[in-house]
Amino acid sequence: CLSGGKDSYAMLEILLALRAKAPVSFELIAVHLDQKQPGYDPTILPTYLQQLGVPFHILEQDTYSVVQRVVPEGKTYCGLCSRLRRGALYAFAEQQGMTKIALGHHRDDIVETLFLNLFHGSRMAAMPPKLRSDDGRHVVIRPLAYVSEQDLQAHADAAGYPIMPCNLCGSQENLQRQAIKGMLHDWERRNPGRIEHIFRALQNIRPSQLADRDLFDFAALSGHPEAPRHSAADWLLGQALPVIVQEG
């Protein structure tokens, strides 16, 4: 999916480089959704893609009017807008027999989504690098999942991509995601590396140390009388590992 933002341009560049060197062959088709936003320039992407020699398809769907009509004043457009875009992409991918849908979400997007779900959804979930859709028909990949937004911005500035701004989301102030982004940037400023540590934590989940009974059978836990005893020094040195026994 090529939105016209810095992330999708960088993703396309990476995928083109991979296609040239990867041990497996694959085809790329750039797909863009024209959402009928005011001020939209329909010539930017076709010109850019033709220069690269990349096949492309422009989908036309007036999601702009839909979200403005349906979303109450003061509420965020992004949730409904993303669902409408995703539906259009899934339908097109199925029609064309495409096996993967590549999206340009980066590391910071993933961490922001984690906190959005924590703060506003009471659930611990983010966006994985690879995902099977709920209906099982589509596979979504995120080639930029391990790349920071700072690095992407620096690359985009150097590359001089013809950026197409999103006037729909950009017209809204006090978006929840923007608030989360500001919070994370403040943390990063005061504690460099904080965002990377949070992202790494998503790759190091310990279900037994959380509270989800669907992921871990806490009710079946019991003590083990024959477990080895550890001294205080063992615990301080981290040499005393807990013994967990689940009764069958």
Short mmCIF file of C-alpha atoms in Angstrom, two decimals:
data_model
loop_
_atom_site.label_atom_id
_atom_site.label_comp_id
_atom_site.label_asym_id
_atom_site.label_seq_id
_atom_site.Cartn_x
_atom_site.Cartn_y
_atom_site.Cartn_z
CA CYS A 1 0.00 0.00 0.00
CA LEU A 2 1.55 3.30 -1.11
CA SER A 3 -0.07 6.18 0.75
CA GLY A 4 2.32 8.86 -0.46
CA GLY A 5 3.87 9.40 2.96
CA LYS A 6 7.54 9.01 3.82
CA ASP A 7 7.04 5.54 5.32
CA SER A 8 5.39 3.98 2.28
CA TYR A 9 7.97 5.49 -0.08
CA ALA A 10 10.81 4.04 2.02
CA MET A 11 9.04 0.68 2.16
CA LEU A 12 8.73 0.60 -1.63
CA GLU A 13 12.41 1.45 -2.01
CA ILE A 14 13.37 -1.39 0.37
CA LEU A 15 11.11 -3.91 -1.34
CA LEU A 16 12.54 -3.01 -4.74
CA ALA A 17 16.06 -3.52 -3.39
CA LEU A 18 15.05 -6.86 -1.86
CA ARG A 19 13.41 -8.00 -5.08
CA ALA A 20 16.68 -7.42 -6.92
CA LYS A 21 18.77 -9.47 -4.46
CA ALA A 22 16.45 -11.85 -2.61
CA PRO A 23 16.90 -15.62 -3.18
CA VAL A 24 13.17 -15.87 -3.93
CA SER A 25 11.32 -14.09 -6.71
CA PHE A 26 8.24 -11.96 -6.10
CA GLU A 27 6.23 -9.34 -7.91
CA LEU A 28 5.41 -5.88 -6.61
CA ILE A 29 2.33 -3.83 -7.39
CA ALA A 30 1.98 -0.42 -5.76
CA VAL A 31 -1.62 0.19 -4.70
CA HIS A 32 -2.84 3.64 -3.70
CA LEU A 33 -6.25 4.65 -2.42
CA ASP A 34 -7.59 7.98 -3.68
CA GLN A 35 -9.89 8.97 -0.81
CA LYS A 36 -11.23 12.07 -2.60
CA GLN A 37 -9.69 14.50 -0.16
CA PRO A 38 -9.82 18.20 -1.09
CA GLY A 39 -6.59 19.36 -2.70
CA TYR A 40 -5.55 15.85 -3.72
CA ASP A 41 -3.11 15.85 -6.66
CA PRO A 42 -3.71 12.72 -8.80
CA THR A 43 -0.52 13.19 -10.82
CA ILE A 44 2.15 12.88 -8.10
CA LEU A 45 2.18 9.12 -7.55
CA PRO A 46 1.68 8.00 -11.17
CA THR A 47 4.56 10.23 -12.27
CA TYR A 48 6.85 8.92 -9.53
CA LEU A 49 5.99 5.26 -10.11
CA GLN A 50 6.30 5.50 -13.89
CA GLN A 51 9.81 6.91 -13.43
CA LEU A 52 10.67 3.88 -11.28
CA GLY A 53 9.02 1.45 -13.67
CA VAL A 54 6.79 0.07 -10.91
CA PRO A 55 3.34 -1.24 -11.91
CA PHE A 56 0.60 0.43 -9.91
CA HIS A 57 -3.13 0.65 -9.43
CA ILE A 58 -5.10 3.61 -8.08
CA LEU A 59 -8.26 2.69 -6.16
CA GLU A 60 -10.92 5.38 -5.89
CA GLN A 61 -13.18 5.42 -2.85
CA ASP A 62 -14.72 8.48 -1.23
CA THR A 63 -13.83 7.59 2.35
CA TYR A 64 -13.29 11.28 3.08
CA SER A 65 -17.02 12.06 2.87
CA VAL A 66 -17.93 8.88 4.75
CA VAL A 67 -15.82 9.62 7.82
CA GLN A 68 -16.88 13.27 7.91
CA ARG A 69 -20.52 12.21 7.80
CA VAL A 70 -20.31 9.30 10.25
CA VAL A 71 -17.74 10.38 12.87
CA PRO A 72 -19.17 12.79 15.50
CA GLU A 73 -17.58 16.20 15.82
CA GLY A 74 -14.56 16.12 18.10
CA LYS A 75 -13.92 12.40 17.59
CA THR A 76 -10.93 10.93 15.75
CA TYR A 77 -11.30 10.04 12.08
CA CYS A 78 -8.35 7.63 12.04
CA GLY A 79 -10.06 4.47 13.32
CA LEU A 80 -12.89 4.42 10.77
CA CYS A 81 -10.65 5.73 8.01
CA SER A 82 -8.11 2.94 8.52
CA ARG A 83 -10.84 0.28 8.54
CA LEU A 84 -12.27 1.60 5.27
CA ARG A 85 -8.82 1.66 3.67
CA ARG A 86 -8.06 -1.82 4.91
CA GLY A 87 -11.33 -3.15 3.52
CA ALA A 88 -10.59 -1.67 0.10
CA LEU A 89 -7.07 -3.11 0.09
CA TYR A 90 -8.22 -6.57 1.18
CA ALA A 91 -10.89 -6.65 -1.51
CA PHE A 92 -8.47 -5.57 -4.23
CA ALA A 93 -5.79 -8.05 -3.09
CA GLU A 94 -8.31 -10.87 -3.23
CA GLN A 95 -9.51 -9.86 -6.70
CA GLN A 96 -5.94 -9.76 -8.02
CA GLY A 97 -4.79 -12.96 -6.30
CA MET A 98 -2.11 -11.18 -4.27
CA THR A 99 -0.57 -13.19 -1.44
CA LYS A 100 0.84 -10.41 0.76
CA ILE A 101 -0.20 -6.86 1.66
CA ALA A 102 2.76 -4.71 2.71
CA LEU A 103 2.09 -1.75 5.00
CA GLY A 104 4.52 0.98 6.01
CA HIS A 105 4.14 0.94 9.80
CA HIS A 106 7.45 1.46 11.60
CA ARG A 107 8.72 0.70 15.10
CA ASP A 108 7.35 3.88 16.64
CA ASP A 109 3.89 3.24 15.15
CA ILE A 110 3.89 -0.17 16.80
CA VAL A 111 4.86 1.20 20.22
CA GLU A 112 2.27 3.98 19.92
CA THR A 113 -0.41 1.40 19.11
CA LEU A 114 0.58 -0.58 22.21
CA PHE A 115 -0.07 2.43 24.44
CA LEU A 116 -3.26 3.38 22.61
CA ASN A 117 -4.63 -0.07 23.37
CA LEU A 118 -3.39 0.07 26.96
CA PHE A 119 -4.79 3.52 27.72
CA HIS A 120 -8.00 3.43 25.70
CA GLY A 121 -8.78 -0.25 25.11
CA SER A 122 -7.69 -2.01 28.32
CA ARG A 123 -5.77 -4.59 26.32
CA MET A 124 -2.15 -5.35 25.58
CA ALA A 125 -1.84 -5.47 21.80
CA ALA A 126 0.16 -3.71 19.11
CA MET A 127 0.90 -4.42 15.43
CA PRO A 128 3.05 -7.47 14.62
CA PRO A 129 5.56 -7.55 11.75
CA LYS A 130 3.45 -10.26 10.11
CA LEU A 131 -0.27 -10.80 10.60
CA ARG A 132 -3.00 -13.04 9.26
CA SER A 133 -6.30 -11.20 8.89
CA ASP A 134 -9.26 -12.19 11.06
CA ASP A 135 -10.94 -14.00 8.17
CA GLY A 136 -7.74 -15.91 7.44
CA ARG A 137 -7.65 -14.86 3.78
CA HIS A 138 -4.91 -12.24 3.84
CA VAL A 139 -1.38 -11.91 5.20
CA VAL A 140 -0.15 -8.44 6.15
CA ILE A 141 3.58 -7.75 6.39
CA ARG A 142 5.29 -4.69 7.85
CA PRO A 143 8.83 -4.50 6.40
CA LEU A 144 9.64 -1.37 8.45
CA ALA A 145 8.62 -2.87 11.81
CA TYR A 146 12.17 -2.69 13.20
CA VAL A 147 13.00 0.77 11.82
CA SER A 148 12.70 3.92 13.93
CA GLU A 149 10.74 6.92 12.68
CA GLN A 150 13.80 9.10 13.22
CA ASP A 151 15.84 7.02 10.79
CA LEU A 152 12.99 6.98 8.28
CA GLN A 153 12.63 10.75 8.45
CA ALA A 154 16.35 11.24 7.88
CA HIS A 155 16.25 8.90 4.89
CA ALA A 156 13.15 10.59 3.46
CA ASP A 157 14.79 14.02 3.76
CA ALA A 158 17.85 12.75 1.92
CA ALA A 159 15.82 10.94 -0.75
CA GLY A 160 13.51 13.88 -1.45
CA TYR A 161 10.33 11.84 -1.79
CA PRO A 162 7.29 13.70 -3.22
CA ILE A 163 5.31 13.58 0.04
CA MET A 164 1.51 13.65 -0.12
CA PRO A 165 0.12 14.88 3.24
CA CYS A 166 -3.05 13.43 4.75
CA ASN A 167 -5.33 16.44 5.14
CA LEU A 168 -8.00 14.37 6.84
CA CYS A 169 -6.00 13.42 9.93
CA GLY A 170 -3.80 16.49 9.79
CA SER A 171 -6.84 18.72 10.18
CA GLN A 172 -7.65 17.28 13.61
CA GLU A 173 -6.04 18.51 16.81
CA ASN A 174 -5.55 16.58 20.05
CA LEU A 175 -5.62 13.17 18.42
CA GLN A 176 -5.07 10.32 20.85
CA ARG A 177 -2.15 9.01 18.80
CA GLN A 178 -0.53 12.44 18.74
CA ALA A 179 -0.81 12.60 22.53
CA ILE A 180 0.86 9.19 22.82
CA LYS A 181 3.56 10.25 20.34
CA GLY A 182 4.28 13.34 22.40
CA MET A 183 4.50 11.28 25.58
CA LEU A 184 6.96 8.84 23.99
CA HIS A 185 9.09 11.62 22.54
CA ASP A 186 9.29 13.20 25.99
CA TRP A 187 10.37 9.88 27.49
CA GLU A 188 12.94 9.43 24.72
CA ARG A 189 14.33 12.92 25.28
CA ARG A 190 14.79 12.31 29.00
CA ASN A 191 15.85 8.66 28.66
CA PRO A 192 17.39 7.94 25.23
CA GLY A 193 16.63 4.40 24.07
CA ARG A 194 13.32 4.15 25.94
CA ILE A 195 11.23 3.49 22.80
CA GLU A 196 13.62 0.74 21.67
CA HIS A 197 13.43 -0.93 25.10
CA ILE A 198 9.62 -0.91 24.95
CA PHE A 199 9.71 -2.40 21.45
CA ARG A 200 12.11 -5.13 22.57
CA ALA A 201 9.76 -5.94 25.44
CA LEU A 202 7.12 -6.83 22.84
CA GLN A 203 9.52 -9.55 21.69
CA ASN A 204 10.10 -10.85 25.22
CA ILE A 205 6.67 -11.65 26.64
CA ARG A 206 6.38 -13.74 29.83
CA PRO A 207 2.73 -14.88 30.12
CA SER A 208 3.35 -16.31 33.61
CA GLN A 209 4.30 -12.81 34.81
CA LEU A 210 1.12 -11.15 33.56
CA ALA A 211 -2.53 -11.82 34.45
CA ASP A 212 -4.20 -13.29 31.38
CA ARG A 213 -5.76 -16.61 32.38
CA ASP A 214 -6.25 -17.52 28.73
CA LEU A 215 -2.49 -17.44 28.19
CA PHE A 216 -1.39 -19.08 31.43
CA ASP A 217 -3.12 -21.55 33.75
CA PHE A 218 -2.60 -19.84 37.10
CA ALA A 219 -5.23 -22.03 38.79
CA ALA A 220 -3.13 -25.15 38.18
CA LEU A 221 -0.01 -23.75 39.87
CA SER A 222 1.15 -25.45 43.07
CA GLY A 223 4.26 -25.61 45.20
CA HIS A 224 6.86 -28.32 44.63
CA PRO A 225 8.19 -29.78 47.94
CA GLU A 226 11.21 -31.32 46.22
CA ALA A 227 12.36 -28.09 44.62
CA PRO A 228 15.97 -27.16 45.51
CA ARG A 229 16.45 -24.61 48.27
CA HIS A 230 18.34 -21.44 47.42
CA SER A 231 20.32 -19.15 49.65
CA ALA A 232 19.85 -15.39 49.84
CA ALA A 233 23.08 -15.02 47.86
CA ASP A 234 21.64 -17.14 45.04
CA TRP A 235 18.62 -14.86 44.79
CA LEU A 236 20.77 -11.72 44.82
CA LEU A 237 23.03 -13.11 42.09
CA GLY A 238 20.06 -14.17 39.98
CA GLN A 239 21.04 -17.83 40.18
CA ALA A 240 17.83 -18.95 41.86
CA LEU A 241 15.32 -19.76 39.15
CA PRO A 242 11.68 -20.38 40.07
CA VAL A 243 10.37 -23.90 39.63
CA ILE A 244 6.86 -24.00 38.16
CA VAL A 245 4.84 -27.19 38.15
CA GLN A 246 1.45 -27.43 36.47
CA GLU A 247 -0.77 -30.27 37.56
CA GLY A 248 -2.33 -32.24 34.75
#
